[in-house]
């Protein structure tokens, strides 16, 4: 056994470059598969889970996806406005438990500044069963805003901008670089405990403060005085439950009636997001095909590497046969070498794949506030181990059979 292992390691050293390339090619395919599987599953799970806290979004006519991205993920601009009077009409529907209006379109240092009513923080869950908290024990601080010149910051926004209780800022009228800055000075009175959602990357001011910000002009200022002229970007809707947490069935009628009107539309985040995943699903397919193609090329490269090494090791193989090693030991030697190369590629690929996920998680969290985990292990990853072992075994069969047939006399006289 020791002799066989020595021969295997000797072969790996002699063919260091080709063996390293085989390991690298296997690692690349495994890394791609690991990263794609992990990111796809976490994307679908995390983004959909965030939408569970909001039953519906009342928004202007336009793209439902744009409304969800703007209202729930803070990564799009609003497609328009809706009338305050229509919002109040929807709010008065018997099946609506809570309706909280909001205005978007402002920012500060690259973070969205949204105007909203205080009820949002007490009436909505950012995830099922989890409410917003300002408790120090949860990682938060301070309290919800009460006056027009007060604001609360999400955990990540406060961390990135070094905002503390009492810090002040001037909101920007827009979300792009170079947009005008309001003269109004807003003071931070609260920092939300981390939620692992886009809310961590937002700053919230009172809705009534939005209409009184300097520089908005008389038309917007008039909205603060007369509801007849008031407009909002949308409203978060929470539907009443009937029993066992089941949403009131009348939500479909409400959605139909709103969508049939000329004033607004009712968007359900968890209906829109699956359609988004279906649209971009082809990206996963393309990456899987590329990874599979690399895996096939890796197997062929490993096959040629093993086949070439057998021709150069005829003397060594004949020698161990002369010393009494059975033919099955020769088979095991070739298969063992194939398994060593493949398992090295597998381990390197898994490490590289999760490193890619880690880098992607940092970027996604910075852009959206959604938390991904580099340590997330998909059940599908466990299938990679038997798959790699099977490929390594099948790839080594022909070279192993060639080694099996080597004649002792001819092999000892062979000069490599």
Tab-separated table of C-alpha atoms in Angstrom:
chain	number	residue	atom	x	y	z
A	1	UNK	CA	0.000	0.000	0.000
A	2	UNK	CA	2.826	2.388	0.910
A	3	UNK	CA	4.575	1.643	-2.373
A	4	UNK	CA	1.381	2.388	-4.302
A	5	UNK	CA	0.920	5.702	-2.480
A	6	UNK	CA	4.549	6.600	-3.173
A	7	UNK	CA	4.038	5.907	-6.859
A	8	UNK	CA	0.854	8.001	-6.893
A	9	UNK	CA	2.601	10.980	-5.266
A	10	UNK	CA	5.627	10.501	-7.504
A	11	UNK	CA	3.336	10.634	-10.521
A	12	UNK	CA	1.632	13.774	-9.221
A	13	UNK	CA	5.027	15.430	-8.752
A	14	UNK	CA	6.269	14.357	-12.172
A	15	UNK	CA	3.114	15.673	-13.808
A	16	UNK	CA	2.718	18.629	-11.494
A	17	UNK	CA	1.656	21.098	-14.175
A	18	UNK	CA	-0.915	18.872	-15.840
A	19	UNK	CA	-2.235	17.693	-12.465
A	20	UNK	CA	-2.503	21.297	-11.244
A	21	UNK	CA	-4.375	22.273	-14.396
A	22	UNK	CA	-6.748	19.352	-13.888
A	23	UNK	CA	-7.352	20.426	-10.281
A	24	UNK	CA	-7.856	24.031	-11.407
A	25	UNK	CA	-10.356	23.158	-14.134
A	26	UNK	CA	-12.371	20.995	-11.735
A	27	UNK	CA	-12.217	23.737	-9.091
A	28	UNK	CA	-13.516	26.363	-11.530
A	29	UNK	CA	-16.537	24.266	-12.509
A	30	UNK	CA	-17.314	23.388	-8.865
A	31	UNK	CA	-16.886	27.029	-7.793
A	32	UNK	CA	-19.316	28.197	-10.472
A	33	UNK	CA	-21.885	25.566	-9.554
A	34	UNK	CA	-21.541	26.295	-5.830
A	35	UNK	CA	-21.852	30.062	-6.268
A	36	UNK	CA	-24.805	29.827	-8.652
A	37	UNK	CA	-26.688	27.371	-6.430
A	38	UNK	CA	-26.076	29.371	-3.248
A	39	UNK	CA	-26.844	32.791	-4.717
A	40	UNK	CA	-29.950	31.565	-6.530
A	41	UNK	CA	-31.438	29.898	-3.458
A	42	UNK	CA	-30.585	32.772	-1.118
A	43	UNK	CA	-31.895	35.342	-3.584
A	44	UNK	CA	-35.252	33.635	-3.925
A	45	UNK	CA	-35.504	32.966	-0.193
A	46	UNK	CA	-34.344	36.338	1.130
A	47	UNK	CA	-36.023	38.629	-1.374
A	48	UNK	CA	-39.331	36.775	-1.136
A	49	UNK	CA	-39.158	36.655	2.667
A	50	UNK	CA	-38.809	40.437	2.836
A	51	UNK	CA	-41.998	40.845	0.816
A	52	UNK	CA	-43.928	38.774	3.367
A	53	UNK	CA	-44.063	41.707	5.776
A	54	UNK	CA	-46.182	43.759	3.377
A	55	UNK	CA	-49.433	42.365	1.980
A	56	UNK	CA	-49.717	44.939	-0.762
A	57	UNK	CA	-48.470	48.249	-2.095
A	58	UNK	CA	-50.864	50.887	-3.370
A	59	UNK	CA	-49.000	52.689	-6.113
A	60	UNK	CA	-49.430	54.678	-9.319
A	61	UNK	CA	-50.087	53.139	-12.699
A	62	UNK	CA	-46.927	51.760	-14.219
A	63	UNK	CA	-44.618	48.808	-13.802
A	64	UNK	CA	-45.589	46.627	-10.798
A	65	UNK	CA	-41.965	45.529	-10.496
A	66	UNK	CA	-40.769	49.131	-10.377
A	67	UNK	CA	-43.275	49.874	-7.616
A	68	UNK	CA	-42.080	46.901	-5.539
A	69	UNK	CA	-38.409	47.758	-6.048
A	70	UNK	CA	-39.082	51.355	-5.042
A	71	UNK	CA	-41.396	50.716	-2.093
A	72	UNK	CA	-39.892	47.544	-0.635
A	73	UNK	CA	-36.246	47.545	-1.732
A	74	UNK	CA	-35.525	51.281	-2.204
A	75	UNK	CA	-33.587	50.667	-5.430
A	76	UNK	CA	-35.846	52.275	-8.049
A	77	UNK	CA	-37.556	55.599	-8.606
A	78	UNK	CA	-41.306	55.852	-8.225
A	79	UNK	CA	-43.199	55.746	-11.544
A	80	UNK	CA	-45.539	58.523	-10.397
A	81	UNK	CA	-47.901	59.741	-7.698
A	82	UNK	CA	-51.390	58.916	-6.456
A	83	UNK	CA	-54.011	61.213	-4.973
A	84	UNK	CA	-54.383	61.380	-1.212
A	85	UNK	CA	-58.160	61.153	-1.541
A	86	UNK	CA	-57.904	57.838	-3.393
A	87	UNK	CA	-55.535	56.496	-0.745
A	88	UNK	CA	-58.090	57.389	1.955
A	89	UNK	CA	-60.773	55.599	-0.019
A	90	UNK	CA	-58.711	52.397	-0.095
A	91	UNK	CA	-57.790	52.783	3.569
A	92	UNK	CA	-61.489	52.822	4.501
A	93	UNK	CA	-62.111	49.447	2.855
A	94	UNK	CA	-63.328	47.010	5.556
A	95	UNK	CA	-60.639	44.421	4.818
A	96	UNK	CA	-57.757	46.906	5.155
A	97	UNK	CA	-56.281	46.772	8.644
A	98	UNK	CA	-53.506	49.315	8.163
A	99	UNK	CA	-52.608	51.618	5.288
A	100	UNK	CA	-49.504	53.766	5.714
A	101	UNK	CA	-48.720	56.377	3.029
A	102	UNK	CA	-45.168	57.237	1.986
A	103	UNK	CA	-43.300	59.628	-0.282
A	104	UNK	CA	-40.006	58.639	-1.883
A	105	UNK	CA	-37.574	60.475	-4.117
A	106	UNK	CA	-35.199	62.024	-1.575
A	107	UNK	CA	-31.774	60.884	-0.435
A	108	UNK	CA	-28.715	61.688	1.632
A	109	UNK	CA	-25.174	60.625	0.760
A	110	UNK	CA	-26.451	57.830	-1.476
A	111	UNK	CA	-29.044	56.485	0.972
A	112	UNK	CA	-32.769	56.861	0.363
A	113	UNK	CA	-34.721	59.276	2.547
A	114	UNK	CA	-38.385	58.285	2.636
A	115	UNK	CA	-41.208	60.236	4.222
A	116	UNK	CA	-43.656	58.032	6.092
A	117	UNK	CA	-46.134	58.031	8.947
A	118	UNK	CA	-45.065	56.834	12.382
A	119	UNK	CA	-47.593	53.975	12.310
A	120	UNK	CA	-45.343	52.116	9.880
A	121	UNK	CA	-42.887	51.174	12.636
A	122	UNK	CA	-45.529	49.792	14.987
A	123	UNK	CA	-48.080	48.408	12.540
A	124	UNK	CA	-45.913	46.467	10.096
A	125	UNK	CA	-43.531	43.537	10.408
A	126	UNK	CA	-40.334	43.651	8.380
A	127	UNK	CA	-40.522	39.857	8.334
A	128	UNK	CA	-43.284	37.553	9.572
A	129	UNK	CA	-43.373	37.813	13.356
A	130	UNK	CA	-40.626	40.452	13.572
A	131	UNK	CA	-41.358	44.112	14.300
A	132	UNK	CA	-39.103	47.156	14.081
A	133	UNK	CA	-37.188	47.861	17.263
A	134	UNK	CA	-35.236	50.776	18.687
A	135	UNK	CA	-34.138	48.919	21.825
A	136	UNK	CA	-30.454	48.997	22.694
A	137	UNK	CA	-30.619	45.292	23.531
A	138	UNK	CA	-31.557	44.645	19.895
A	139	UNK	CA	-28.876	46.948	18.512
A	140	UNK	CA	-31.015	50.062	18.109
A	141	UNK	CA	-31.110	53.410	19.871
A	142	UNK	CA	-33.426	56.341	20.538
A	143	UNK	CA	-37.036	56.601	19.427
A	144	UNK	CA	-39.317	57.169	16.457
A	145	UNK	CA	-39.538	60.744	15.129
A	146	UNK	CA	-42.240	63.045	16.492
A	147	UNK	CA	-41.511	66.447	14.954
A	148	UNK	CA	-40.982	67.567	11.362
A	149	UNK	CA	-37.272	68.132	11.900
A	150	UNK	CA	-36.627	64.617	13.224
A	151	UNK	CA	-35.683	61.371	11.506
A	152	UNK	CA	-34.787	57.748	12.148
A	153	UNK	CA	-32.008	55.912	10.351
A	154	UNK	CA	-31.680	52.282	9.381
A	155	UNK	CA	-28.850	50.369	11.035
A	156	UNK	CA	-26.606	50.110	7.952
A	157	UNK	CA	-27.264	53.717	6.907
A	158	UNK	CA	-26.335	54.982	10.363
A	159	UNK	CA	-23.219	52.804	10.416
A	160	UNK	CA	-22.026	53.858	6.960
A	161	UNK	CA	-22.741	57.570	7.481
A	162	UNK	CA	-21.562	57.560	11.123
A	163	UNK	CA	-24.922	58.903	12.242
A	164	UNK	CA	-25.649	58.961	15.950
A	165	UNK	CA	-28.477	60.271	18.089
A	166	UNK	CA	-28.426	64.037	17.648
A	167	UNK	CA	-26.602	63.951	14.291
A	168	UNK	CA	-28.035	66.323	11.684
A	169	UNK	CA	-28.240	66.237	7.891
A	170	UNK	CA	-29.781	68.071	4.949
A	171	UNK	CA	-31.906	65.854	2.666
A	172	UNK	CA	-31.330	65.972	-1.078
A	173	UNK	CA	-34.280	66.535	-3.420
A	174	UNK	CA	-33.600	63.543	-5.656
A	175	UNK	CA	-31.572	60.338	-5.695
A	176	UNK	CA	-28.840	61.294	-8.158
A	177	UNK	CA	-25.524	63.071	-7.709
A	178	UNK	CA	-25.838	66.812	-8.198
A	179	UNK	CA	-29.491	67.052	-7.176
A	180	UNK	CA	-30.365	70.155	-5.113
A	181	UNK	CA	-30.004	70.052	-1.336
A	182	UNK	CA	-32.771	71.260	0.968
A	183	UNK	CA	-31.848	73.902	3.528
A	184	UNK	CA	-33.845	72.090	6.206
A	185	UNK	CA	-31.747	70.567	8.992
A	186	UNK	CA	-33.034	67.180	10.157
A	187	UNK	CA	-31.949	65.618	13.443
A	188	UNK	CA	-31.567	61.880	14.072
A	189	UNK	CA	-33.701	60.770	17.031
A	190	UNK	CA	-33.630	57.041	16.465
A	191	UNK	CA	-31.569	54.255	14.933
A	192	UNK	CA	-33.403	51.075	14.048
A	193	UNK	CA	-32.088	47.735	15.220
A	194	UNK	CA	-30.658	45.685	12.330
A	195	UNK	CA	-33.285	43.817	10.331
A	196	UNK	CA	-31.272	42.282	7.497
A	197	UNK	CA	-33.630	43.997	5.030
A	198	UNK	CA	-33.474	47.092	2.777
A	199	UNK	CA	-34.940	49.105	5.663
A	200	UNK	CA	-31.444	49.030	7.182
A	201	UNK	CA	-30.219	51.240	4.331
A	202	UNK	CA	-32.954	53.862	4.486
A	203	UNK	CA	-33.582	57.038	6.467
A	204	UNK	CA	-37.147	57.964	7.398
A	205	UNK	CA	-38.651	61.387	8.062
A	206	UNK	CA	-42.275	62.274	8.976
A	207	UNK	CA	-44.648	62.344	6.018
A	208	UNK	CA	-45.904	65.805	6.961
A	209	UNK	CA	-42.308	67.076	6.856
A	210	UNK	CA	-42.035	66.154	3.179
A	211	UNK	CA	-44.556	68.782	2.108
A	212	UNK	CA	-42.912	71.583	4.093
A	213	UNK	CA	-39.307	71.082	2.956
A	214	UNK	CA	-37.827	74.292	1.585
A	215	UNK	CA	-37.353	74.441	-2.162
A	216	UNK	CA	-40.340	72.272	-3.039
A	217	UNK	CA	-42.337	75.222	-4.253
A	218	UNK	CA	-45.842	76.416	-3.599
A	219	UNK	CA	-47.544	73.451	-5.277
A	220	UNK	CA	-46.033	70.921	-2.876
A	221	UNK	CA	-46.367	73.228	0.122
A	222	UNK	CA	-50.081	73.550	-0.664
A	223	UNK	CA	-50.398	69.778	-0.220
A	224	UNK	CA	-49.590	70.226	3.462
A	225	UNK	CA	-52.529	72.587	3.884
A	226	UNK	CA	-55.192	71.004	1.708
A	227	UNK	CA	-55.675	67.229	1.288
A	228	UNK	CA	-57.491	67.880	-1.973
A	229	UNK	CA	-54.147	68.672	-3.631
A	230	UNK	CA	-52.031	66.197	-1.689
A	231	UNK	CA	-50.194	63.406	-3.496
A	232	UNK	CA	-48.115	60.475	-2.269
A	233	UNK	CA	-45.781	57.944	-3.874
A	234	UNK	CA	-47.821	55.046	-2.506
A	235	UNK	CA	-48.984	53.254	0.603
A	236	UNK	CA	-48.109	50.040	2.402
A	237	UNK	CA	-51.201	47.890	2.920
A	238	UNK	CA	-51.845	45.300	5.621
A	239	UNK	CA	-54.921	43.108	5.121
A	240	UNK	CA	-57.066	41.827	7.976
A	241	UNK	CA	-56.781	38.156	8.905
A	242	UNK	CA	-59.861	36.008	9.401
A	243	UNK	CA	-58.525	33.001	11.327
A	244	UNK	CA	-55.275	31.103	11.738
A	245	UNK	CA	-53.442	34.000	10.129
A	246	UNK	CA	-55.240	33.536	6.794
A	247	UNK	CA	-55.546	36.746	4.785
A	248	UNK	CA	-59.076	37.984	4.168
A	249	UNK	CA	-60.271	36.535	0.823
A	250	UNK	CA	-61.649	39.925	-0.156
A	251	UNK	CA	-58.118	41.039	-1.009
A	252	UNK	CA	-58.597	39.793	-4.573
A	253	UNK	CA	-61.707	41.943	-4.987
A	254	UNK	CA	-59.837	44.932	-3.578
A	255	UNK	CA	-56.952	44.312	-5.945
A	256	UNK	CA	-59.311	43.988	-8.922
A	257	UNK	CA	-61.240	47.170	-8.091
A	258	UNK	CA	-58.087	49.230	-7.584
A	259	UNK	CA	-56.466	47.930	-10.759
A	260	UNK	CA	-59.623	48.646	-12.777
A	261	UNK	CA	-59.560	52.271	-11.673
A	262	UNK	CA	-57.643	55.016	-13.446
A	263	UNK	CA	-56.128	56.251	-10.198
A	264	UNK	CA	-53.772	53.556	-8.922
A	265	UNK	CA	-52.882	49.883	-8.820
A	266	UNK	CA	-52.633	47.321	-6.038
A	267	UNK	CA	-49.404	45.347	-6.189
A	268	UNK	CA	-48.702	42.223	-4.135
A	269	UNK	CA	-44.899	41.918	-3.689
A	270	UNK	CA	-44.960	38.132	-3.398
A	271	UNK	CA	-46.774	37.857	-6.718
A	272	UNK	CA	-44.385	40.168	-8.543
A	273	UNK	CA	-41.064	38.758	-7.310
A	274	UNK	CA	-41.580	35.174	-8.582
A	275	UNK	CA	-42.213	36.638	-12.033
A	276	UNK	CA	-38.924	38.504	-11.749
A	277	UNK	CA	-37.099	35.273	-10.891
A	278	UNK	CA	-38.714	33.588	-13.900
A	279	UNK	CA	-37.526	36.413	-16.152
A	280	UNK	CA	-33.914	36.270	-14.975
A	281	UNK	CA	-33.905	32.486	-14.598
A	282	UNK	CA	-32.140	32.120	-17.951
A	283	UNK	CA	-29.010	33.598	-16.366
A	284	UNK	CA	-28.863	30.634	-13.979
A	285	UNK	CA	-29.316	28.258	-16.901
A	286	UNK	CA	-26.499	29.847	-18.893
A	287	UNK	CA	-24.124	29.720	-15.915
A	288	UNK	CA	-25.044	26.091	-15.244
A	289	UNK	CA	-24.364	25.212	-18.894
A	290	UNK	CA	-20.983	26.961	-18.766
A	291	UNK	CA	-20.097	25.163	-15.527
A	292	UNK	CA	-21.193	21.835	-17.022
A	293	UNK	CA	-19.097	22.473	-20.150
A	294	UNK	CA	-16.058	23.233	-17.989
A	295	UNK	CA	-16.736	20.062	-15.984
A	296	UNK	CA	-16.785	17.984	-19.187
A	297	UNK	CA	-13.533	19.560	-20.360
A	298	UNK	CA	-12.056	18.915	-16.910
A	299	UNK	CA	-12.983	15.246	-17.160
A	300	UNK	CA	-11.419	14.984	-20.631
A	301	UNK	CA	-8.285	16.760	-19.438
A	302	UNK	CA	-8.048	14.450	-16.428
A	303	UNK	CA	-8.523	11.473	-18.750
A	304	UNK	CA	-5.669	12.557	-21.026
A	305	UNK	CA	-3.450	13.320	-18.015
A	306	UNK	CA	-3.962	9.852	-16.562
A	307	UNK	CA	-3.552	8.181	-19.930
A	308	UNK	CA	-0.286	10.009	-20.569
A	309	UNK	CA	1.083	9.220	-17.127
A	310	UNK	CA	0.388	5.494	-17.580
A	311	UNK	CA	2.636	5.368	-20.651
A	312	UNK	CA	5.429	7.062	-18.697
A	313	UNK	CA	5.022	4.806	-15.662
A	314	UNK	CA	5.042	1.405	-17.347
A	315	UNK	CA	8.333	0.512	-15.663
A	316	UNK	CA	7.067	1.531	-12.180
A	317	UNK	CA	3.852	-0.392	-12.667
A	318	UNK	CA	5.722	-3.465	-13.910
A	319	UNK	CA	8.073	-3.207	-10.917
A	320	UNK	CA	5.316	-3.279	-8.308
A	321	UNK	CA	3.724	-6.156	-10.213
A	322	UNK	CA	7.101	-7.974	-10.114
A	323	UNK	CA	7.278	-7.356	-6.339
A	324	UNK	CA	3.988	-9.172	-5.909
A	325	UNK	CA	1.329	-6.511	-6.189
A	326	UNK	CA	-1.847	-7.916	-7.746
A	327	UNK	CA	-3.434	-6.377	-10.824
A	328	UNK	CA	-6.247	-4.929	-8.707
A	329	UNK	CA	-3.606	-2.874	-6.866
A	330	UNK	CA	-2.628	-1.341	-10.198
A	331	UNK	CA	-6.274	-0.518	-10.853
A	332	UNK	CA	-6.542	1.049	-7.403
A	333	UNK	CA	-3.417	3.113	-8.024
A	334	UNK	CA	-4.812	4.764	-11.157
A	335	UNK	CA	-8.286	5.224	-9.698
A	336	UNK	CA	-6.716	6.599	-6.494
A	337	UNK	CA	-4.727	9.171	-8.446
A	338	UNK	CA	-7.871	10.245	-10.277
A	339	UNK	CA	-9.765	10.544	-6.990
A	340	UNK	CA	-6.970	12.588	-5.376
A	341	UNK	CA	-6.931	15.087	-8.226
A	342	UNK	CA	-10.729	15.284	-8.317
A	343	UNK	CA	-11.174	15.659	-4.559
A	344	UNK	CA	-8.510	18.371	-4.478
A	345	UNK	CA	-10.450	20.172	-7.213
A	346	UNK	CA	-13.707	19.659	-5.313
A	347	UNK	CA	-12.365	21.108	-2.057
A	348	UNK	CA	-10.698	24.021	-3.831
A	349	UNK	CA	-13.883	24.650	-5.815
A	350	UNK	CA	-16.109	24.653	-2.734
A	351	UNK	CA	-13.763	27.092	-1.000
A	352	UNK	CA	-13.593	29.337	-4.066
A	353	UNK	CA	-17.357	29.157	-4.593
A	354	UNK	CA	-18.136	30.295	-1.066
A	355	UNK	CA	-15.495	33.013	-1.386
A	356	UNK	CA	-17.393	34.290	-4.427
A	357	UNK	CA	-20.634	34.146	-2.427
A	358	UNK	CA	-18.955	36.095	0.380
A	359	UNK	CA	-17.859	38.838	-2.019
A	360	UNK	CA	-21.302	38.891	-3.645
A	361	UNK	CA	-22.963	39.032	-0.213
A	362	UNK	CA	-21.006	42.174	0.681
A	363	UNK	CA	-21.996	43.837	-2.598
A	364	UNK	CA	-25.661	42.820	-2.348
A	365	UNK	CA	-25.875	44.019	1.248
A	366	UNK	CA	-24.314	47.366	0.313
A	367	UNK	CA	-26.693	47.836	-2.616
A	368	UNK	CA	-29.947	46.472	-1.199
A	369	UNK	CA	-29.550	45.867	2.532
A	370	UNK	CA	-30.463	42.209	2.053
A	371	UNK	CA	-28.194	39.903	4.056
A	372	UNK	CA	-26.649	36.869	2.342
A	373	UNK	CA	-24.498	34.289	4.115
A	374	UNK	CA	-21.235	32.931	2.729
A	375	UNK	CA	-21.597	29.942	5.069
A	376	UNK	CA	-24.950	28.977	3.574
A	377	UNK	CA	-24.759	25.376	2.388
A	378	UNK	CA	-27.378	24.178	-0.045
A	379	UNK	CA	-28.637	20.613	0.064
A	380	UNK	CA	-27.732	20.448	-3.625
A	381	UNK	CA	-24.059	20.949	-2.772
A	382	UNK	CA	-23.985	17.545	-1.102
A	383	UNK	CA	-24.726	15.971	-4.496
A	384	UNK	CA	-21.470	17.408	-5.819
A	385	UNK	CA	-19.403	14.955	-3.747
A	386	UNK	CA	-20.831	11.726	-5.234
A	387	UNK	CA	-20.971	13.400	-8.646
A	388	UNK	CA	-17.255	14.253	-8.574
A	389	UNK	CA	-16.338	10.800	-7.232
A	390	UNK	CA	-18.386	9.135	-9.978
A	391	UNK	CA	-16.793	11.261	-12.705
A	392	UNK	CA	-13.323	10.587	-11.286
A	393	UNK	CA	-14.011	6.856	-11.253
A	394	UNK	CA	-15.437	6.740	-14.775
A	395	UNK	CA	-12.643	8.922	-16.137
A	396	UNK	CA	-9.991	6.603	-14.708
A	397	UNK	CA	-11.452	3.349	-16.056
A	398	UNK	CA	-9.735	3.341	-19.461
A	399	UNK	CA	-6.301	4.435	-18.109
A	400	UNK	CA	-6.673	1.916	-15.272
A	401	UNK	CA	-7.495	-0.864	-17.737
A	402	UNK	CA	-4.425	0.052	-19.797
A	403	UNK	CA	-2.292	-0.169	-16.665
A	404	UNK	CA	-3.978	-3.459	-15.792
A	405	UNK	CA	-2.829	-4.975	-19.123
A	406	UNK	CA	0.851	-3.991	-18.797
A	407	UNK	CA	3.110	-7.029	-19.181
A	408	UNK	CA	5.753	-7.344	-16.441
A	409	UNK	CA	8.636	-8.316	-18.778
A	410	UNK	CA	7.853	-5.636	-21.366
A	411	UNK	CA	7.219	-3.103	-18.660
A	412	UNK	CA	10.574	-3.644	-16.922
A	413	UNK	CA	12.379	-3.230	-20.241
A	414	UNK	CA	10.418	-0.020	-20.999
A	415	UNK	CA	12.430	3.199	-20.970
A	416	UNK	CA	10.282	6.246	-20.079
